[in-house]
Tab-separated table of C-alpha atoms in Angstrom:
chain	number	residue	atom	x	y	z
A	1	UNK	CA	16.800	7.003	16.140
A	2	UNK	CA	16.668	4.216	13.567
A	3	UNK	CA	13.557	2.813	15.242
A	4	UNK	CA	11.962	6.273	15.396
A	5	UNK	CA	12.684	6.987	11.721
A	6	UNK	CA	11.420	3.535	10.701
A	7	UNK	CA	8.136	3.965	12.603
A	8	UNK	CA	7.621	7.442	11.127
A	9	UNK	CA	8.322	6.040	7.657
A	10	UNK	CA	5.834	3.172	7.977
A	11	UNK	CA	3.193	5.501	9.434
A	12	UNK	CA	3.611	7.911	6.500
A	13	UNK	CA	3.436	5.039	4.012
A	14	UNK	CA	0.686	2.820	5.403
A	15	UNK	CA	-1.751	5.003	7.304
A	16	UNK	CA	-2.508	7.450	4.438
A	17	UNK	CA	-2.913	4.543	2.011
A	18	UNK	CA	-5.495	2.756	4.133
A	19	UNK	CA	-7.084	6.076	5.106
A	20	UNK	CA	-7.654	6.777	1.413
A	21	UNK	CA	-9.561	3.510	1.016
A	22	UNK	CA	-11.485	4.209	4.220
A	23	UNK	CA	-12.549	7.772	3.359
A	24	UNK	CA	-13.801	6.911	-0.129
A	25	UNK	CA	-15.480	3.691	1.074
A	26	UNK	CA	-17.427	5.703	3.659
A	27	UNK	CA	-18.171	8.411	1.079
A	28	UNK	CA	-19.798	5.970	-1.363
A	29	UNK	CA	-21.681	4.174	1.428
A	30	UNK	CA	-19.698	0.944	1.817
A	31	UNK	CA	-19.803	-0.692	5.248
A	32	UNK	CA	-16.313	-0.829	6.795
A	33	UNK	CA	-16.040	-3.583	9.408
A	34	UNK	CA	-12.553	-2.713	10.653
A	35	UNK	CA	-9.957	-0.046	10.030
A	36	UNK	CA	-6.562	-1.154	11.313
A	37	UNK	CA	-3.043	0.201	11.420
A	38	UNK	CA	-0.414	-2.516	11.757
A	39	UNK	CA	-0.601	-6.291	11.663
A	40	UNK	CA	-0.629	-9.047	14.270
A	41	UNK	CA	-2.277	-8.959	17.711
A	42	UNK	CA	-4.366	-5.891	18.497
A	43	UNK	CA	-2.970	-3.606	21.206
A	44	UNK	CA	-5.863	-1.154	20.966
A	45	UNK	CA	-9.445	-1.546	19.766
A	46	UNK	CA	-12.411	0.784	19.804
A	47	UNK	CA	-15.776	0.233	18.216
A	48	UNK	CA	-17.534	3.313	16.917
A	49	UNK	CA	-20.749	2.863	15.040
A	50	UNK	CA	-20.431	-0.051	12.633
A	51	UNK	CA	-16.605	0.101	12.430
A	52	UNK	CA	-13.924	-1.275	14.743
A	53	UNK	CA	-10.784	0.887	14.855
A	54	UNK	CA	-7.605	-0.928	15.895
A	55	UNK	CA	-3.853	-0.518	16.297
A	56	UNK	CA	-1.875	-3.732	16.001
A	57	UNK	CA	1.501	-4.766	17.349
A	58	UNK	CA	3.609	-4.757	14.167
A	59	UNK	CA	3.572	-1.370	12.365
A	60	UNK	CA	4.227	-2.978	8.970
A	61	UNK	CA	0.940	-3.096	7.140
A	62	UNK	CA	-2.652	-2.300	7.871
A	63	UNK	CA	-6.031	-2.770	6.298
A	64	UNK	CA	-9.486	-1.364	5.668
A	65	UNK	CA	-11.774	-4.411	5.928
A	66	UNK	CA	-14.918	-3.753	3.925
A	67	UNK	CA	-18.061	-5.857	3.978
A	68	UNK	CA	-18.169	-8.250	1.015
A	69	UNK	CA	-14.688	-7.361	-0.198
A	70	UNK	CA	-13.531	-10.968	-0.695
A	71	UNK	CA	-16.735	-12.959	-0.232
A	72	UNK	CA	-20.390	-12.955	-1.251
A	73	UNK	CA	-22.576	-10.677	0.859
A	74	UNK	CA	-26.279	-9.882	0.724
A	75	UNK	CA	-25.710	-6.544	2.444
A	76	UNK	CA	-26.721	-3.748	0.063
A	77	UNK	CA	-23.800	-1.713	1.431
A	78	UNK	CA	-21.173	-4.367	0.741
A	79	UNK	CA	-18.212	-3.610	-1.507
A	80	UNK	CA	-19.385	-6.214	-4.026
A	81	UNK	CA	-22.780	-4.539	-4.435
A	82	UNK	CA	-21.370	-1.137	-5.369
A	83	UNK	CA	-21.177	0.242	-8.887
A	84	UNK	CA	-18.039	-0.374	-10.929
A	85	UNK	CA	-17.061	3.291	-10.636
A	86	UNK	CA	-17.594	3.208	-6.869
A	87	UNK	CA	-15.333	0.172	-6.526
A	88	UNK	CA	-12.616	1.689	-8.716
A	89	UNK	CA	-12.752	4.966	-6.749
A	90	UNK	CA	-12.244	3.078	-3.481
A	91	UNK	CA	-9.400	0.961	-4.876
A	92	UNK	CA	-7.499	3.827	-6.482
A	93	UNK	CA	-7.820	6.049	-3.392
A	94	UNK	CA	-4.947	4.329	-1.543
A	95	UNK	CA	-2.418	4.979	-4.307
A	96	UNK	CA	-3.755	8.517	-4.739
A	97	UNK	CA	-3.086	9.227	-1.052
A	98	UNK	CA	0.463	7.869	-1.380
A	99	UNK	CA	1.050	10.167	-4.347
A	100	UNK	CA	-0.314	13.097	-2.325
A	101	UNK	CA	1.983	12.255	0.619
A	102	UNK	CA	4.963	12.100	-1.773
A	103	UNK	CA	4.211	15.580	-3.114
A	104	UNK	CA	3.574	17.055	0.352
A	105	UNK	CA	6.770	15.588	1.855
A	106	UNK	CA	8.847	16.668	-1.163
A	107	UNK	CA	7.398	20.173	-0.888
A	108	UNK	CA	8.200	20.374	2.839
A	109	UNK	CA	11.682	18.930	2.290
A	110	UNK	CA	12.583	21.390	-0.503
A	111	UNK	CA	10.435	24.257	0.827
A	112	UNK	CA	8.875	24.836	-2.583
A	113	UNK	CA	5.758	23.317	-4.150
A	114	UNK	CA	7.229	23.577	-7.648
A	115	UNK	CA	10.524	21.952	-6.673
A	116	UNK	CA	8.616	19.344	-4.632
A	117	UNK	CA	6.533	18.381	-7.677
A	118	UNK	CA	9.644	18.207	-9.865
A	119	UNK	CA	11.431	16.028	-7.292
A	120	UNK	CA	8.393	13.730	-7.093
A	121	UNK	CA	8.294	13.469	-10.882
A	122	UNK	CA	12.030	12.725	-11.048
A	123	UNK	CA	11.881	10.012	-8.368
A	124	UNK	CA	8.720	8.563	-9.934
A	125	UNK	CA	10.421	8.360	-13.319
A	126	UNK	CA	13.433	6.706	-11.684
A	127	UNK	CA	11.148	4.168	-10.016
A	128	UNK	CA	9.373	3.295	-13.282
A	129	UNK	CA	12.728	2.771	-14.983
A	130	UNK	CA	13.849	0.495	-12.129
A	131	UNK	CA	10.589	-1.457	-12.363
A	132	UNK	CA	11.108	-1.850	-16.096
A	133	UNK	CA	14.623	-3.209	-15.529
A	134	UNK	CA	13.228	-5.638	-12.947
A	135	UNK	CA	10.580	-6.917	-15.369
A	136	UNK	CA	13.089	-7.325	-18.222
A	137	UNK	CA	15.591	-9.074	-15.949
A	138	UNK	CA	18.232	-6.343	-16.060
A	139	UNK	CA	17.851	-6.091	-12.276
A	140	UNK	CA	17.641	-9.419	-10.359
A	141	UNK	CA	14.753	-10.113	-7.956
A	142	UNK	CA	17.383	-10.629	-5.243
A	143	UNK	CA	17.965	-6.843	-5.295
A	144	UNK	CA	14.456	-6.185	-3.969
A	145	UNK	CA	14.113	-5.001	-0.376
A	146	UNK	CA	11.401	-5.758	2.178
A	147	UNK	CA	10.576	-4.297	5.600
A	148	UNK	CA	14.027	-5.109	7.014
A	149	UNK	CA	15.741	-3.383	4.101
A	150	UNK	CA	13.478	-0.353	4.434
A	151	UNK	CA	14.296	-0.094	8.150
A	152	UNK	CA	17.989	-0.326	7.281
A	153	UNK	CA	17.640	2.481	4.719
A	154	UNK	CA	15.747	4.590	7.260
A	155	UNK	CA	18.615	4.054	9.699
A	156	UNK	CA	21.178	5.191	7.127
A	157	UNK	CA	19.320	8.474	6.586
A	158	UNK	CA	19.777	9.281	10.306
A	159	UNK	CA	23.420	10.114	9.519
A	160	UNK	CA	22.594	12.381	6.560
A	161	UNK	CA	19.666	14.480	7.775
A	162	UNK	CA	16.020	15.168	7.007
A	163	UNK	CA	16.469	15.889	3.302
A	164	UNK	CA	17.662	12.332	2.697
A	165	UNK	CA	14.886	10.959	4.910
A	166	UNK	CA	12.350	13.066	3.009
A	167	UNK	CA	13.631	11.655	-0.291
A	168	UNK	CA	13.263	8.147	1.122
A	169	UNK	CA	9.656	8.850	2.163
A	170	UNK	CA	8.862	10.232	-1.302
A	171	UNK	CA	10.485	7.269	-3.053
A	172	UNK	CA	8.785	4.685	-0.823
A	173	UNK	CA	5.393	6.421	-1.156
A	174	UNK	CA	5.679	6.386	-4.940
A	175	UNK	CA	6.858	2.782	-4.782
A	176	UNK	CA	3.807	1.756	-2.763
A	177	UNK	CA	1.463	3.646	-5.082
A	178	UNK	CA	2.857	2.123	-8.277
A	179	UNK	CA	3.248	-1.425	-6.947
A	180	UNK	CA	-0.334	-1.411	-5.653
A	181	UNK	CA	-1.605	-0.377	-9.078
A	182	UNK	CA	0.014	-3.329	-10.861
A	183	UNK	CA	-2.722	-5.591	-12.337
A	184	UNK	CA	-1.857	-8.550	-10.100
A	185	UNK	CA	-4.190	-10.520	-7.784
A	186	UNK	CA	-4.472	-9.203	-4.201
A	187	UNK	CA	-3.144	-5.777	-5.224
A	188	UNK	CA	-5.444	-2.811	-5.817
A	189	UNK	CA	-4.580	-2.872	-9.514
A	190	UNK	CA	-5.563	-6.531	-9.721
A	191	UNK	CA	-8.886	-5.783	-8.030
A	192	UNK	CA	-9.531	-2.952	-10.489
A	193	UNK	CA	-8.811	-5.377	-13.335
A	194	UNK	CA	-11.397	-7.782	-11.894
A	195	UNK	CA	-13.946	-4.951	-11.664
A	196	UNK	CA	-13.500	-4.319	-15.383
A	197	UNK	CA	-13.564	-8.039	-16.291
A	198	UNK	CA	-16.697	-8.654	-14.210
A	199	UNK	CA	-18.398	-5.640	-15.776
A	200	UNK	CA	-17.899	-7.349	-19.142
A	201	UNK	CA	-18.478	-10.964	-18.012
A	202	UNK	CA	-21.526	-10.280	-15.866
A	203	UNK	CA	-22.486	-12.858	-13.230
A	204	UNK	CA	-20.161	-15.574	-14.529
A	205	UNK	CA	-17.581	-14.582	-11.906
A	206	UNK	CA	-18.798	-14.493	-8.295
A	207	UNK	CA	-17.375	-12.579	-5.334
A	208	UNK	CA	-16.299	-15.923	-3.878
A	209	UNK	CA	-14.393	-16.927	-7.023
A	210	UNK	CA	-12.672	-13.555	-7.174
A	211	UNK	CA	-11.834	-13.836	-3.478
A	212	UNK	CA	-10.129	-17.185	-4.086
A	213	UNK	CA	-7.945	-15.681	-6.827
A	214	UNK	CA	-6.941	-12.799	-4.577
A	215	UNK	CA	-6.290	-15.287	-1.755
A	216	UNK	CA	-3.827	-17.167	-3.973
A	217	UNK	CA	-2.253	-13.866	-4.987
A	218	UNK	CA	-1.901	-12.909	-1.331
A	219	UNK	CA	-0.114	-16.170	-0.548
A	220	UNK	CA	2.311	-15.553	-3.419
A	221	UNK	CA	2.816	-11.982	-2.242
A	222	UNK	CA	3.570	-13.160	1.303
A	223	UNK	CA	6.033	-15.668	-0.151
A	224	UNK	CA	7.775	-12.832	-2.010
A	225	UNK	CA	7.920	-10.783	1.200
A	226	UNK	CA	9.534	-13.727	3.021
A	227	UNK	CA	12.045	-14.080	0.172
A	228	UNK	CA	13.057	-10.403	0.085
A	229	UNK	CA	13.165	-10.254	3.892
A	230	UNK	CA	15.578	-13.189	3.930
A	231	UNK	CA	17.732	-11.391	1.347
A	232	UNK	CA	17.653	-8.251	3.500
A	233	UNK	CA	18.856	-10.219	6.538
A	234	UNK	CA	21.615	-11.898	4.535
A	235	UNK	CA	22.777	-8.499	3.225
A	236	UNK	CA	22.926	-7.115	6.763
A	237	UNK	CA	25.392	-9.810	7.784
A	238	UNK	CA	27.455	-9.872	4.593
């Protein structure tokens, strides 16, 4: 049951997020090269039109690979050749979908739209306060949890029932939405910041230069994931 709950959790967190990017990208005319759920080796691939749809082995992650997202492209339909508002709409769509999932799950869990919205607001406020304590050092970085910790939390909710699992989904969805909107390289918020900076700076920053910054940010993000995953493993055994 732990495995089942964990898979359901990751599906509810990741798929809607990437689907949000995908839907808006298609709506504004951006070419999507691949839409993938999961990371690692592909276990299923299907090409339809200009997009390859894939399911990958590890259900922790996913991506919507758009043409010209991190490199220069002459394609008129590339991400880099869209208007600033088009880019921002695509980038914010992932977090918006996570917020929507949080409200929907809270509503189903508490069987009331009003109570669901209030629960989402309460958990969102709690998350912002926790983030503030993390930034100010009141909460150590070692308290962060990664995929292993999330799976462990999903397993604990098995013993308490669907209300607790629903709360976990809401909290994790809000977490993903807020974290992705932080103005840091490789995150959606960081990409939005670059859209604004490049609107002001003009052609002085190229797609390639921006891609390099996001590449460095991604490496740092992966390093953080390794760090929190190690902490999760240590906590499991201690």
